[in-house]
Amino acid sequence: MQNLLFYVLLNLLFSNGIAPDYGPTAYNVITSTSQGFIIINNLSIRDEIAISGINNNTAQGFCPSLNCDIIAIMHGDVCVGWSYSTEINDQIYITVNFNDQITPNISNYPYPGDSVTLNFFDTSESIMYYGIASVQVFPLNQVTIQNINIQGDGEFITENEGCPLGYDLNFDPFAGSGNCSLCDIEYFFCGCTDYDAYNYNPNATINSNTCDYAFHLEHQLSNGNNLISFPGNFENSDILNIVNNFTDYNEIINFILGQGVGMFNTSDGWSGNLINISPYSGYWLNVNSSINWNITFDRGKLEKCITYEHSSGNNLLSFKWGDGYAPTLEALGGEEFATENYNFILGQGVGLFNTNMGWTGNLNYLKEGKGYWINFKNSNFDFKWGMNNCENPPDIQSLEKETNNLPEEFNFHQSTEQAIYLIHNNDFEHTDNDILLAFNNNILVGSVYFNAEVIVLPVMGYDLTEETTGYCKIGDKPKLKLYKSSTDEIIELNIELDSFDNLKISELKLTKLKYKNGLTSKFMLKSVYPNPFNSSTNINYEILENGFVSISIINLLGEKLSEINNEYKKSGEYNLICNADDLTSGIYFLRIIFKSKLNQFTKIQKIALVK
C-alpha cells in the first residue's frame, strides 16, 4: 500500500511537465530527479546575439515580453530540457533531464553518456533550426559549448523532416530537420538555400531540404545526328550505362561517335571501342526521332577552370563554362588570344574562323552541353574555357531565337562528316532571303541564307547512315546554285567549289555571279499561276527563236516526277496546263530546258501544291 501511495505522489508531482508560453509549446518537459547541464558561452543567429530571458532561479528562466529565443535539448524526438536562452553570469544554462527509472513518463529520456542534440527557435522569425549542436551528457555534470552561430539547420540533423515554421498548422518542433515543403501552406520563400546545390534558389530564405547536388542537363535532340557533350561526372561512366538511361525514353540510339572512337548499335548488340564517356569530349549522337533527353550527373557538373587535354590540329571538346551560353571568342580566351592560338571552331553546321579579315562566321555563342571541334595552332598551353578569365563565366541563360530558319524544302540532314565553305561576297546584288544551295549531283548537301559579307556554307558528307546516301565523299566537288526568293527560281551558277573532305575549310571569293547557261533573253517564263495551286496551274512562256522545250516536275533531289512538255517549238508565246493530280501536297519544282542551235538554257521554278 505504501509503494502504491508513493507512486501516486510521484505521478502528481512530476507528470505535468513544463512547456514554453509560445512557439514550441509542445515541448512539455517532465522534471527528473537526475539532471545535468549544458552551458553555451556564445549563442547567435547569423551573427546576431540571441534574445535572452530573465533568470528567475528556474531551469527555463522567464520571458515576460514573449520575444525571447528558445533553445531545446533533444534526445531523438523527445525534448528533455529547454530554456528561454536565459543567461547566468553571461552564460546560457540549459538543464538536461535523465531517465532516473523512478519518475513516470520519462522512459525515453537519456541515460548517462548518451548524446543529445540542440534545437533553436528564432522567435522573431518564428522558425525552428534543428540539430545545431550535439554533445554527450552525464548527470551531475556540465558540458560547455564555446560558440554557436546559427546559419540554418546544423550538421546534426536527421532524416525525420518536419515543417519548421511556428505559425504554420503543420509546425513540428520534434522533427530532426526542417523542410518547409511539409508545411500546410506553400510559401514563396521556401526552397533550396545552399548556393552550392544545383537547384539553389536565390529567393528562398527557408530551406525546403530539397537541395540537389547532382547536375541535370537537358539535350534537345533532333532526328539524326546531334553534336553534344556530357559535361558532368557519372558514378558509372560506362557507355552502356548511358545507353540504358536513354532507352527509358523508348527511343533508339544508332551510334555514338567521339574523336577516333565509337559505339554502334548492331543486330548483334552494341559494338565498338568507346568504353567510357568523358566529360571533356564531344560526341556525335545519332537517334531515330526528336526528343528532349534529361541527364543526371550524380557526381556533379564539370567545374570551371578545368584543364582540357588537347593536341595541335582538330580536337572535339565538350563545352561547360558557367551555365547556359557564352560568347565564342570570350570562351576561347578573348579575341587577341584566340587569333594567336586557334584556326577555327566548328559546331553543328556552324563555325567561326580565323581569317585575314579577322574572325568571321556564324558561331557567335557556345551552348552548355554542346560539342565543338577546335583547331589548335599548337599545344604548348593549358586550355580551359575562358582561359585567364575562367573564374568569371558570363550569365547568359537564353538567346533570342532566330526567325530566319531555312524553308523546309531546303533543309538537309546533318552528317558527322562536314566541310565548310567560306564564301566572300563582294558586290553581287542580292536580297537577304536568297539562299545558296550546294548539290552533290542532284542531291542537296548544304544550304545557307545569302545574307552576310562572308557566308558560311556547311556541306555534308556521307557518314554511312541511310539519310546521307548520295552525300559528298572525299574528292567530290559540290555544285553551287542560287535560290532567288523574289522569283521562286533556282539558278545554276558558274561556281566550282573545292573538293570535299571532312572538317576541311575552303574559301571562295564571289565578285560576279553568272548564269551557267547565259542568254536568258531567248527564253522568258512569264508566269506560273496560280502558285500555290490545287491540282493544276497555268504556265505561260515565250521563246524568241525556234528550239526544243522540255518542262517537267521534279523534287529537290532532281528526280523527275512528271513530264509536262517535251517537243520542238517555233518562236512565240505559249500557254499550257500543268496537272498534278497524281502528286501529294508539298513543294516541287518546274525544270524548264530550252535548246536551240546556238543556245541552251535551264530554269528551275519553285511551285507549291496544296490539296
Coordinates of C-alpha atoms in Angstrom, one line a residue:
M1 CA 0.0 0.0 0.0
Q2 CA 2.9 2.4 0.8
N3 CA 4.5 1.7 -2.5
L4 CA 1.3 2.5 -4.4
L5 CA 0.9 5.8 -2.4
F6 CA 4.5 6.7 -3.3
Y7 CA 3.9 6.1 -7.0
V8 CA 0.7 8.2 -6.9
L9 CA 2.5 11.1 -5.3
L10 CA 5.3 10.9 -7.9
N11 CA 2.7 11.0 -10.6
L12 CA 1.0 14.1 -9.2
L13 CA 4.3 15.9 -8.7
F14 CA 6.1 15.1 -12.0
S15 CA 3.6 14.0 -14.7
N16 CA 2.7 17.6 -15.6
G17 CA 5.7 18.9 -17.5
I18 CA 6.8 22.5 -18.1
A19 CA 6.3 24.0 -21.6
P20 CA 7.1 27.4 -23.3
D21 CA 4.4 30.0 -23.2
Y22 CA 4.7 30.5 -27.0
G23 CA 6.4 28.9 -30.1
P24 CA 7.2 25.2 -29.5
T25 CA 4.6 24.8 -26.8
A26 CA 4.6 21.1 -27.3
Y27 CA 8.0 20.9 -25.5
N28 CA 6.5 19.6 -22.3
V29 CA 9.5 18.6 -20.2
I30 CA 9.0 16.5 -17.1
T31 CA 11.4 17.2 -14.3
S32 CA 13.6 14.3 -13.4
T33 CA 15.5 13.6 -10.1
S34 CA 18.6 13.0 -12.3
Q35 CA 19.9 16.1 -14.1
G36 CA 22.9 17.6 -15.8
F37 CA 23.7 20.9 -17.6
I38 CA 24.8 22.2 -20.9
I39 CA 26.4 25.7 -20.9
I40 CA 26.8 27.8 -24.0
N41 CA 29.3 30.7 -23.8
N42 CA 28.2 32.5 -27.0
L43 CA 24.9 31.9 -28.9
S44 CA 24.0 33.9 -32.0
I45 CA 21.9 33.6 -35.2
R46 CA 23.5 34.9 -38.4
D47 CA 25.9 36.9 -36.2
E48 CA 23.1 38.5 -34.2
I49 CA 23.1 37.8 -30.4
A50 CA 20.2 35.6 -29.3
I51 CA 17.5 37.3 -27.3
S52 CA 17.8 36.0 -23.7
G53 CA 15.2 35.6 -21.0
I54 CA 15.4 36.7 -17.3
N55 CA 16.9 34.5 -14.6
N56 CA 14.2 33.7 -12.0
N57 CA 16.0 30.8 -10.4
T58 CA 14.2 28.2 -12.6
A59 CA 15.6 25.9 -15.2
Q60 CA 13.8 27.7 -18.0
G61 CA 14.0 31.3 -17.0
F62 CA 11.3 33.9 -17.6
C63 CA 10.3 36.0 -20.7
P64 CA 7.6 38.5 -19.9
S65 CA 7.9 40.1 -23.3
L66 CA 7.3 36.8 -25.1
N67 CA 10.1 37.5 -27.6
C68 CA 13.0 35.5 -26.2
D69 CA 14.6 32.8 -28.3
I70 CA 14.1 29.3 -27.2
I71 CA 16.8 26.6 -27.1
A72 CA 15.9 23.0 -26.5
I73 CA 17.7 19.7 -25.8
M74 CA 16.5 16.8 -27.8
H75 CA 17.0 13.1 -27.2
G76 CA 15.8 11.7 -30.5
D77 CA 12.3 13.2 -30.9
V78 CA 11.8 13.9 -27.2
C79 CA 12.5 17.3 -25.6
V80 CA 14.4 16.7 -22.3
G81 CA 15.2 20.3 -21.5
W82 CA 14.6 23.8 -22.8
S83 CA 15.3 27.5 -21.9
Y84 CA 14.4 31.0 -22.9
S85 CA 18.1 31.3 -23.7
T86 CA 18.4 32.6 -20.2
E87 CA 21.9 33.8 -19.2
I88 CA 23.5 33.4 -15.8
N89 CA 26.8 35.2 -15.5
D90 CA 26.9 35.8 -19.3
Q91 CA 26.4 32.1 -20.0
I92 CA 23.3 30.3 -21.2
Y93 CA 22.4 27.3 -19.0
I94 CA 20.0 24.5 -20.1
T95 CA 19.1 21.7 -17.7
V96 CA 19.2 18.1 -19.1
N97 CA 16.8 15.6 -17.6
F98 CA 17.8 12.0 -17.5
N99 CA 15.9 8.7 -17.1
D100 CA 16.0 8.2 -13.4
Q101 CA 13.9 5.0 -13.6
I102 CA 11.6 6.3 -11.0
T103 CA 9.7 9.3 -12.4
P104 CA 6.8 8.3 -14.6
N105 CA 6.6 9.1 -18.4
I106 CA 10.4 9.7 -18.9
S107 CA 11.4 6.3 -20.2
N108 CA 12.7 7.9 -23.4
Y109 CA 14.9 10.3 -21.6
P110 CA 18.7 9.8 -22.0
Y111 CA 20.9 7.6 -19.8
P112 CA 24.3 8.7 -18.6
G113 CA 26.7 9.0 -21.5
D114 CA 24.0 9.4 -24.2
S115 CA 24.3 12.1 -26.9
V116 CA 21.7 14.8 -27.3
T117 CA 21.2 17.5 -29.9
L118 CA 20.1 21.1 -29.7
N119 CA 17.3 22.9 -31.5
F120 CA 16.9 26.6 -31.6
F121 CA 13.6 28.5 -32.1
D122 CA 14.1 32.0 -33.5
T123 CA 11.1 33.8 -32.0
S124 CA 11.4 37.0 -34.1
E125 CA 11.0 34.9 -37.3
S126 CA 9.1 32.0 -35.8
I127 CA 11.4 29.5 -37.3
M128 CA 12.9 26.3 -35.8
Y129 CA 16.5 25.4 -36.6
Y130 CA 17.3 21.7 -35.9
G131 CA 20.5 19.9 -35.0
I132 CA 22.6 23.0 -34.3
A133 CA 24.9 21.1 -31.9
S134 CA 25.4 17.7 -30.4
V135 CA 27.1 16.7 -27.1
Q136 CA 27.5 13.7 -24.7
V137 CA 25.9 14.3 -21.3
F138 CA 26.1 13.0 -17.8
P139 CA 24.1 13.6 -14.6
L140 CA 25.5 16.0 -12.0
N141 CA 27.9 17.2 -14.7
Q142 CA 28.1 20.2 -17.1
V143 CA 29.2 20.3 -20.7
T144 CA 30.4 23.6 -22.1
I145 CA 30.0 24.7 -25.8
Q146 CA 32.1 27.7 -26.6
N147 CA 30.3 29.2 -29.6
I148 CA 27.2 28.5 -31.7
N149 CA 26.5 30.8 -34.7
I150 CA 23.3 29.5 -36.4
Q151 CA 23.1 29.9 -40.2
G152 CA 20.4 27.3 -40.7
D153 CA 19.9 23.7 -39.7
G154 CA 23.0 22.3 -38.3
E155 CA 25.1 19.3 -39.2
F156 CA 23.4 17.1 -36.6
I157 CA 20.0 16.9 -38.4
T158 CA 18.3 13.5 -39.1
E159 CA 16.1 12.3 -41.9
N160 CA 13.0 12.9 -39.8
E161 CA 11.8 16.0 -41.5
G162 CA 9.1 18.5 -40.4
C163 CA 7.7 22.0 -41.0
P164 CA 10.0 24.5 -39.2
L165 CA 7.6 27.5 -39.2
G166 CA 6.0 28.2 -35.8
Y167 CA 2.9 29.9 -37.3
D168 CA 2.0 27.0 -39.7
L169 CA -0.6 24.4 -38.8
N170 CA 2.0 21.6 -39.5
F171 CA 4.7 23.1 -37.3
D172 CA 6.8 20.2 -36.0
P173 CA 9.2 21.1 -33.1
F174 CA 10.2 17.4 -32.7
A175 CA 11.5 16.8 -36.3
G176 CA 15.1 16.0 -37.0
S177 CA 15.4 18.6 -39.8
G178 CA 13.4 21.4 -41.4
N179 CA 11.5 21.0 -44.6
C180 CA 9.2 23.9 -45.4
S181 CA 7.6 21.9 -48.2
L182 CA 5.9 19.9 -45.5
C183 CA 4.1 23.0 -44.2
D184 CA 0.4 23.4 -44.6
I185 CA 0.8 26.4 -46.9
E186 CA 3.1 26.7 -49.9
Y187 CA 5.4 29.6 -49.1
F188 CA 7.2 31.7 -51.8
F189 CA 10.3 31.9 -49.7
C190 CA 10.6 28.1 -49.4
G191 CA 13.3 26.5 -51.5
C192 CA 16.9 25.3 -51.6
T193 CA 19.1 27.8 -49.8
D194 CA 22.5 26.2 -50.4
Y195 CA 24.5 28.1 -53.0
D196 CA 26.5 25.0 -53.9
A197 CA 23.4 23.0 -54.8
Y198 CA 22.3 22.6 -58.4
N199 CA 18.7 23.9 -57.6
Y200 CA 19.8 26.8 -55.3
N201 CA 17.0 29.3 -55.2
P202 CA 18.4 32.9 -54.5
N203 CA 14.9 34.0 -53.5
A204 CA 14.5 31.3 -50.8
T205 CA 15.1 32.2 -47.2
I206 CA 13.8 28.9 -45.7
N207 CA 15.3 25.6 -46.7
S208 CA 13.0 23.0 -48.3
N209 CA 15.6 20.3 -47.6
T210 CA 15.4 19.5 -51.3
C211 CA 18.9 20.7 -52.3
D212 CA 20.1 18.7 -55.2
Y213 CA 23.9 18.3 -55.6
A214 CA 23.7 16.3 -58.8
F215 CA 23.9 18.2 -62.2
H216 CA 21.0 18.0 -64.5
L217 CA 21.2 18.7 -68.2
E218 CA 18.6 18.5 -71.0
H219 CA 19.6 17.7 -74.5
Q220 CA 17.1 18.8 -77.2
L221 CA 17.9 16.1 -79.7
S222 CA 16.8 16.1 -83.4
N223 CA 16.2 13.1 -85.5
G224 CA 19.6 12.1 -86.9
N225 CA 23.0 13.4 -85.8
N226 CA 23.5 15.7 -82.9
L227 CA 26.8 17.1 -81.8
I228 CA 26.7 17.1 -78.0
S229 CA 28.7 16.5 -74.8
F230 CA 28.3 15.2 -71.3
P231 CA 30.0 17.9 -69.2
G232 CA 29.5 16.2 -65.8
N233 CA 30.6 13.3 -63.7
F234 CA 28.8 10.0 -63.6
E235 CA 29.0 7.4 -60.8
N236 CA 29.2 4.9 -63.7
S237 CA 30.5 6.4 -66.9
D238 CA 30.3 3.1 -68.8
I239 CA 28.8 3.8 -72.3
L240 CA 26.3 1.0 -71.9
N241 CA 25.0 2.6 -68.7
I242 CA 24.4 5.9 -70.6
V243 CA 22.7 4.0 -73.4
N244 CA 20.4 2.2 -70.9
N245 CA 19.4 5.6 -69.5
F246 CA 18.3 6.6 -73.0
T247 CA 16.2 3.5 -73.5
D248 CA 14.0 4.6 -70.7
Y249 CA 12.5 7.0 -73.3
N250 CA 11.6 4.1 -75.6
E251 CA 13.9 5.6 -78.2
I252 CA 16.8 4.1 -80.1
I253 CA 20.4 5.3 -80.3
N254 CA 22.0 4.2 -83.5
F255 CA 25.6 5.2 -82.7
I256 CA 27.8 7.5 -80.6
L257 CA 31.0 8.8 -82.2
G258 CA 33.8 10.5 -80.5
Q259 CA 37.2 11.6 -81.8
G260 CA 38.5 8.3 -83.1
V261 CA 36.2 6.2 -81.0
G262 CA 32.6 4.9 -81.4
M263 CA 29.9 2.6 -80.3
F264 CA 27.4 1.2 -82.7
N265 CA 24.0 -0.4 -82.2
T266 CA 24.1 -3.5 -84.4
S267 CA 21.9 -6.5 -84.9
D268 CA 24.2 -8.4 -82.6
G269 CA 24.2 -5.7 -79.9
W270 CA 26.5 -2.9 -79.1
S271 CA 29.9 -3.0 -80.6
G272 CA 32.9 -0.6 -80.8
N273 CA 35.8 0.9 -79.0
L274 CA 34.1 3.7 -77.0
I275 CA 34.1 2.2 -73.5
N276 CA 33.6 5.2 -71.2
I277 CA 32.1 8.7 -71.7
S278 CA 34.5 11.5 -70.9
P279 CA 33.1 14.8 -69.6
Y280 CA 35.8 16.6 -71.6
S281 CA 34.9 15.3 -75.0
G282 CA 32.3 16.0 -77.7
Y283 CA 30.3 13.3 -79.3
W284 CA 28.0 12.7 -82.3
L285 CA 24.8 11.1 -81.2
N286 CA 22.5 9.5 -83.8
V287 CA 18.9 9.0 -82.8
N288 CA 15.7 7.9 -84.6
S289 CA 13.5 10.8 -83.5
S290 CA 13.4 14.2 -81.9
I291 CA 13.3 14.1 -78.1
N292 CA 14.3 16.0 -75.0
W293 CA 16.8 13.9 -73.1
N294 CA 17.2 14.7 -69.4
I295 CA 20.5 13.5 -68.0
T296 CA 21.5 13.4 -64.3
F297 CA 25.2 13.5 -63.5
D298 CA 25.2 12.1 -60.0
R299 CA 28.7 13.3 -59.2
G300 CA 28.1 16.9 -60.2
K301 CA 29.0 19.2 -63.1
L302 CA 32.3 19.9 -64.7
E303 CA 33.7 22.8 -62.8
K304 CA 35.1 26.0 -64.3
C305 CA 38.8 26.4 -64.9
I306 CA 39.2 22.6 -65.6
T307 CA 42.1 22.0 -68.0
Y308 CA 41.3 20.1 -71.2
E309 CA 44.0 17.9 -72.8
H310 CA 44.5 18.9 -76.5
S311 CA 46.9 18.5 -79.4
S312 CA 47.8 20.6 -82.4
G313 CA 45.0 20.4 -85.0
N314 CA 41.5 19.2 -84.5
N315 CA 40.1 18.4 -81.1
L316 CA 36.4 17.5 -80.3
L317 CA 35.7 19.0 -76.9
S318 CA 32.8 19.4 -74.6
F319 CA 31.6 22.9 -73.6
K320 CA 30.8 23.8 -69.9
W321 CA 31.7 27.3 -68.8
G322 CA 29.2 28.7 -66.4
D323 CA 25.5 27.9 -67.0
G324 CA 23.9 28.5 -70.4
Y325 CA 25.7 30.4 -73.2
A326 CA 28.9 32.2 -73.6
P327 CA 30.3 34.5 -76.4
T328 CA 32.6 32.3 -78.5
L329 CA 35.7 34.5 -78.6
E330 CA 35.3 35.2 -74.9
A331 CA 35.1 31.5 -74.2
L332 CA 38.3 31.0 -76.2
G333 CA 40.2 33.5 -74.1
G334 CA 39.5 36.7 -75.9
E335 CA 40.0 37.8 -79.5
E336 CA 43.7 38.5 -79.2
F337 CA 44.5 35.2 -77.6
A338 CA 42.1 33.3 -79.9
T339 CA 43.8 34.8 -83.0
E340 CA 47.2 33.7 -81.8
N341 CA 46.2 30.1 -80.9
Y342 CA 43.2 28.8 -82.9
N343 CA 42.4 28.4 -86.6
F344 CA 38.7 27.8 -86.2
I345 CA 35.9 26.3 -84.0
L346 CA 33.0 24.3 -85.6
G347 CA 29.7 23.3 -84.2
Q348 CA 26.8 21.5 -85.9
G349 CA 26.7 23.2 -89.3
V350 CA 28.1 26.4 -87.9
G351 CA 31.6 27.8 -87.3
L352 CA 33.8 30.8 -86.5
F353 CA 37.0 31.2 -88.5
N354 CA 40.3 33.0 -88.1
T355 CA 40.8 34.7 -91.5
N356 CA 42.9 37.5 -92.9
M357 CA 39.9 39.7 -92.3
G358 CA 39.8 38.7 -88.6
W359 CA 37.3 36.3 -87.0
T360 CA 34.3 35.7 -89.2
G361 CA 31.4 33.2 -89.3
N362 CA 28.0 32.4 -87.7
L363 CA 29.0 30.7 -84.4
N364 CA 28.8 33.7 -82.1
Y365 CA 27.8 31.8 -79.0
L366 CA 28.6 28.4 -77.5
K367 CA 26.0 26.5 -75.6
E368 CA 26.4 24.4 -72.5
G369 CA 26.3 20.7 -73.3
K370 CA 27.2 21.0 -76.9
G371 CA 30.3 19.6 -78.6
Y372 CA 32.7 21.7 -80.7
W373 CA 35.6 21.0 -83.0
I374 CA 38.5 23.4 -82.2
N375 CA 41.6 23.6 -84.4
F376 CA 44.6 24.5 -82.3
K377 CA 47.6 26.1 -83.8
N378 CA 49.8 24.5 -81.1
S379 CA 49.6 22.5 -77.9
N380 CA 52.0 24.5 -75.7
F381 CA 49.4 25.9 -73.3
D382 CA 46.9 24.6 -70.8
F383 CA 43.5 25.1 -72.4
K384 CA 40.5 25.9 -70.3
W385 CA 37.3 27.7 -71.2
G386 CA 37.7 31.4 -70.6
M387 CA 41.4 31.0 -70.1
N388 CA 42.7 33.7 -67.7
N389 CA 39.1 34.8 -67.1
C390 CA 37.9 31.2 -66.4
E391 CA 36.7 32.1 -62.9
N392 CA 34.2 34.6 -64.3
P393 CA 31.9 32.9 -66.8
P394 CA 29.1 35.0 -68.2
D395 CA 25.5 34.5 -67.0
I396 CA 23.5 34.1 -70.3
Q397 CA 20.6 31.8 -69.8
S398 CA 19.0 32.2 -73.2
L399 CA 19.4 33.8 -76.6
E400 CA 16.8 35.4 -78.8
K401 CA 15.5 32.8 -81.2
E402 CA 16.5 33.3 -84.8
T403 CA 13.5 33.8 -87.1
N404 CA 15.3 33.2 -90.4
N405 CA 15.1 29.4 -90.4
L406 CA 15.6 27.9 -93.9
P407 CA 12.4 26.8 -95.7
E408 CA 11.7 23.1 -95.2
E409 CA 12.4 22.2 -98.8
F410 CA 16.0 23.5 -98.4
N411 CA 16.8 21.6 -95.2
F412 CA 19.4 18.8 -95.3
H413 CA 20.3 16.0 -92.9
Q414 CA 23.2 16.8 -90.5
S415 CA 26.1 14.5 -91.1
T416 CA 29.0 13.6 -88.8
E417 CA 31.2 14.4 -91.9
Q418 CA 31.0 18.1 -92.8
A419 CA 33.1 20.7 -94.6
I420 CA 32.8 24.4 -94.5
Y421 CA 33.0 26.8 -97.5
L422 CA 33.6 30.4 -96.6
I423 CA 32.1 32.4 -99.5
H424 CA 33.2 36.1 -99.6
N425 CA 30.5 38.2 -101.2
N426 CA 31.9 41.4 -102.6
D427 CA 29.4 43.3 -104.8
F428 CA 26.8 40.8 -106.0
E429 CA 23.3 42.2 -105.9
H430 CA 21.0 40.0 -103.8
T431 CA 18.4 40.0 -101.1
D432 CA 18.8 38.6 -97.6
N433 CA 16.2 36.0 -98.4
D434 CA 18.1 34.5 -101.3
I435 CA 19.6 31.1 -100.5
L436 CA 22.9 29.5 -101.6
L437 CA 22.5 25.7 -102.3
A438 CA 25.2 23.1 -102.6
F439 CA 24.4 19.9 -104.6
N440 CA 26.3 16.7 -105.0
N441 CA 25.0 15.5 -108.3
N442 CA 21.3 16.2 -107.8
I443 CA 21.2 15.8 -104.0
L444 CA 21.1 18.9 -101.7
V445 CA 24.0 18.6 -99.3
G446 CA 24.1 22.2 -97.9
S447 CA 22.2 25.5 -97.8
V448 CA 22.6 28.9 -96.2
Y449 CA 21.0 32.3 -96.5
F450 CA 22.9 34.8 -98.7
N451 CA 22.8 37.5 -96.1
A452 CA 26.3 38.3 -95.0
E453 CA 29.6 39.6 -96.3
V454 CA 31.2 36.3 -95.5
I455 CA 28.7 33.4 -95.9
V456 CA 29.3 30.1 -94.0
L457 CA 28.1 27.3 -96.2
P458 CA 28.1 23.9 -94.5
V459 CA 28.4 20.9 -96.9
M460 CA 27.6 17.4 -95.7
G461 CA 29.4 14.2 -96.4
Y462 CA 28.3 10.6 -96.5
D463 CA 28.7 9.0 -93.0
L464 CA 27.3 5.5 -93.7
T465 CA 23.8 6.4 -92.5
E466 CA 20.9 6.0 -94.8
E467 CA 19.9 9.6 -94.5
T468 CA 23.2 10.7 -96.0
T469 CA 23.2 8.4 -99.0
G470 CA 24.4 10.3 -102.0
Y471 CA 26.1 13.0 -99.9
C472 CA 29.7 14.0 -100.7
K473 CA 32.6 11.7 -100.5
I474 CA 36.2 12.7 -100.3
G475 CA 37.2 14.4 -103.6
D476 CA 33.7 15.2 -104.7
K477 CA 33.2 18.8 -105.9
P478 CA 29.7 20.1 -104.9
K479 CA 27.9 22.4 -107.4
L480 CA 26.6 25.8 -106.2
K481 CA 23.2 27.1 -107.1
L482 CA 21.2 30.1 -106.0
Y483 CA 17.6 30.3 -105.0
K484 CA 16.1 33.7 -105.9
S485 CA 13.3 34.4 -103.4
S486 CA 11.8 37.2 -105.4
T487 CA 11.1 34.9 -108.4
D488 CA 11.0 31.5 -106.7
E489 CA 13.6 30.1 -109.1
I490 CA 16.8 28.1 -108.7
I491 CA 19.7 29.3 -110.9
E492 CA 22.8 27.3 -111.7
L493 CA 26.0 29.3 -111.2
N494 CA 29.4 29.3 -112.8
I495 CA 30.9 28.3 -109.5
E496 CA 33.2 25.3 -108.8
L497 CA 33.6 24.5 -105.1
D498 CA 36.8 23.0 -103.8
S499 CA 36.8 19.2 -103.3
F500 CA 35.1 17.8 -100.2
D501 CA 36.9 16.4 -97.1
N502 CA 35.7 16.2 -93.5
L503 CA 36.5 19.3 -91.4
K504 CA 38.0 21.0 -94.4
I505 CA 37.7 24.7 -94.5
S506 CA 37.7 26.3 -98.0
E507 CA 37.4 30.0 -99.0
L508 CA 35.8 31.3 -102.2
K509 CA 35.5 34.9 -103.4
L510 CA 32.5 35.9 -105.4
T511 CA 32.8 39.0 -107.5
K512 CA 30.2 38.3 -110.2
L513 CA 27.7 35.5 -110.5
K514 CA 26.7 34.4 -114.0
Y515 CA 24.0 32.1 -115.1
K516 CA 25.6 28.9 -116.2
N517 CA 23.6 28.8 -119.5
G518 CA 23.8 32.6 -120.3
L519 CA 21.5 34.3 -122.8
T520 CA 18.3 34.0 -120.8
S521 CA 16.6 36.6 -123.0
K522 CA 15.9 33.9 -125.6
F523 CA 13.5 32.3 -123.2
M524 CA 11.1 34.1 -120.9
L525 CA 9.0 32.4 -118.3
K526 CA 6.2 35.0 -117.9
S527 CA 4.1 33.4 -115.2
V528 CA 3.1 30.3 -113.3
Y529 CA -0.4 31.0 -112.0
P530 CA -1.9 30.2 -109.5
N531 CA 1.0 29.3 -107.3
P532 CA 0.4 27.8 -104.8
F533 CA -2.2 25.7 -106.6
N534 CA -4.7 22.9 -106.2
S535 CA -4.3 20.1 -108.8
S536 CA -3.4 22.3 -111.8
T537 CA -1.7 25.6 -112.7
N538 CA -1.1 27.6 -115.9
I539 CA 2.4 28.0 -117.3
N540 CA 3.0 30.9 -119.7
Y541 CA 6.3 31.4 -121.5
E542 CA 7.8 32.9 -124.6
I543 CA 10.8 31.9 -126.8
L544 CA 12.4 34.2 -129.3
E545 CA 13.9 31.5 -131.5
N546 CA 13.0 28.0 -132.5
G547 CA 14.1 25.1 -130.3
F548 CA 13.2 22.2 -128.1
V549 CA 11.3 22.9 -124.9
S550 CA 11.2 20.4 -122.1
I551 CA 9.1 21.1 -119.0
S552 CA 8.9 18.6 -116.1
I553 CA 8.1 18.5 -112.4
I554 CA 10.9 17.4 -110.2
N555 CA 11.6 17.1 -106.4
L556 CA 14.5 18.7 -104.6
L557 CA 16.6 15.6 -105.3
G558 CA 16.3 16.4 -109.0
E559 CA 14.1 13.3 -109.6
K560 CA 11.6 13.7 -112.4
L561 CA 8.1 13.1 -111.2
S562 CA 6.0 14.1 -114.2
E563 CA 6.7 15.3 -117.7
I564 CA 4.5 18.2 -118.9
N565 CA 6.0 19.0 -122.3
N566 CA 8.9 17.8 -124.4
E567 CA 8.8 19.0 -128.1
Y568 CA 10.1 21.3 -130.7
K569 CA 8.6 24.8 -130.6
K570 CA 8.7 27.7 -133.0
S571 CA 9.4 31.2 -131.6
G572 CA 6.3 32.7 -130.0
E573 CA 4.3 32.7 -126.8
Y574 CA 2.8 29.6 -125.3
N575 CA 0.4 28.6 -122.5
L576 CA 0.0 25.1 -121.1
I577 CA -1.7 23.5 -118.1
C578 CA 0.4 21.6 -115.5
N579 CA -1.7 18.9 -113.9
A580 CA -0.6 17.4 -110.6
D581 CA -3.4 15.1 -109.7
D582 CA -1.0 12.2 -109.0
L583 CA 1.1 14.2 -106.6
T584 CA 0.6 14.8 -102.9
S585 CA 0.7 18.3 -101.3
G586 CA 4.2 19.7 -100.9
I587 CA 6.9 21.7 -102.5
Y588 CA 8.1 20.8 -106.0
F589 CA 10.0 22.5 -108.9
L590 CA 9.4 23.0 -112.6
R591 CA 12.5 22.2 -114.6
I592 CA 12.5 24.0 -117.9
I593 CA 15.1 23.2 -120.5
F594 CA 15.3 25.2 -123.8
K595 CA 17.7 24.2 -126.6
S596 CA 18.3 26.0 -129.9
K597 CA 21.1 25.8 -132.4
L598 CA 23.1 28.4 -130.6
N599 CA 21.8 28.4 -127.0
Q600 CA 20.9 26.2 -124.1
F601 CA 19.0 27.4 -121.1
T602 CA 17.8 25.7 -117.9
K603 CA 15.4 27.3 -115.4
I604 CA 14.1 25.8 -112.2
Q605 CA 11.0 27.4 -110.7
K606 CA 9.5 26.6 -107.3
I607 CA 5.9 25.6 -107.1
A608 CA 3.6 24.6 -104.2
L609 CA 0.9 22.1 -104.4
V610 CA -1.9 22.4 -101.8
K611 CA -4.8 19.9 -101.8

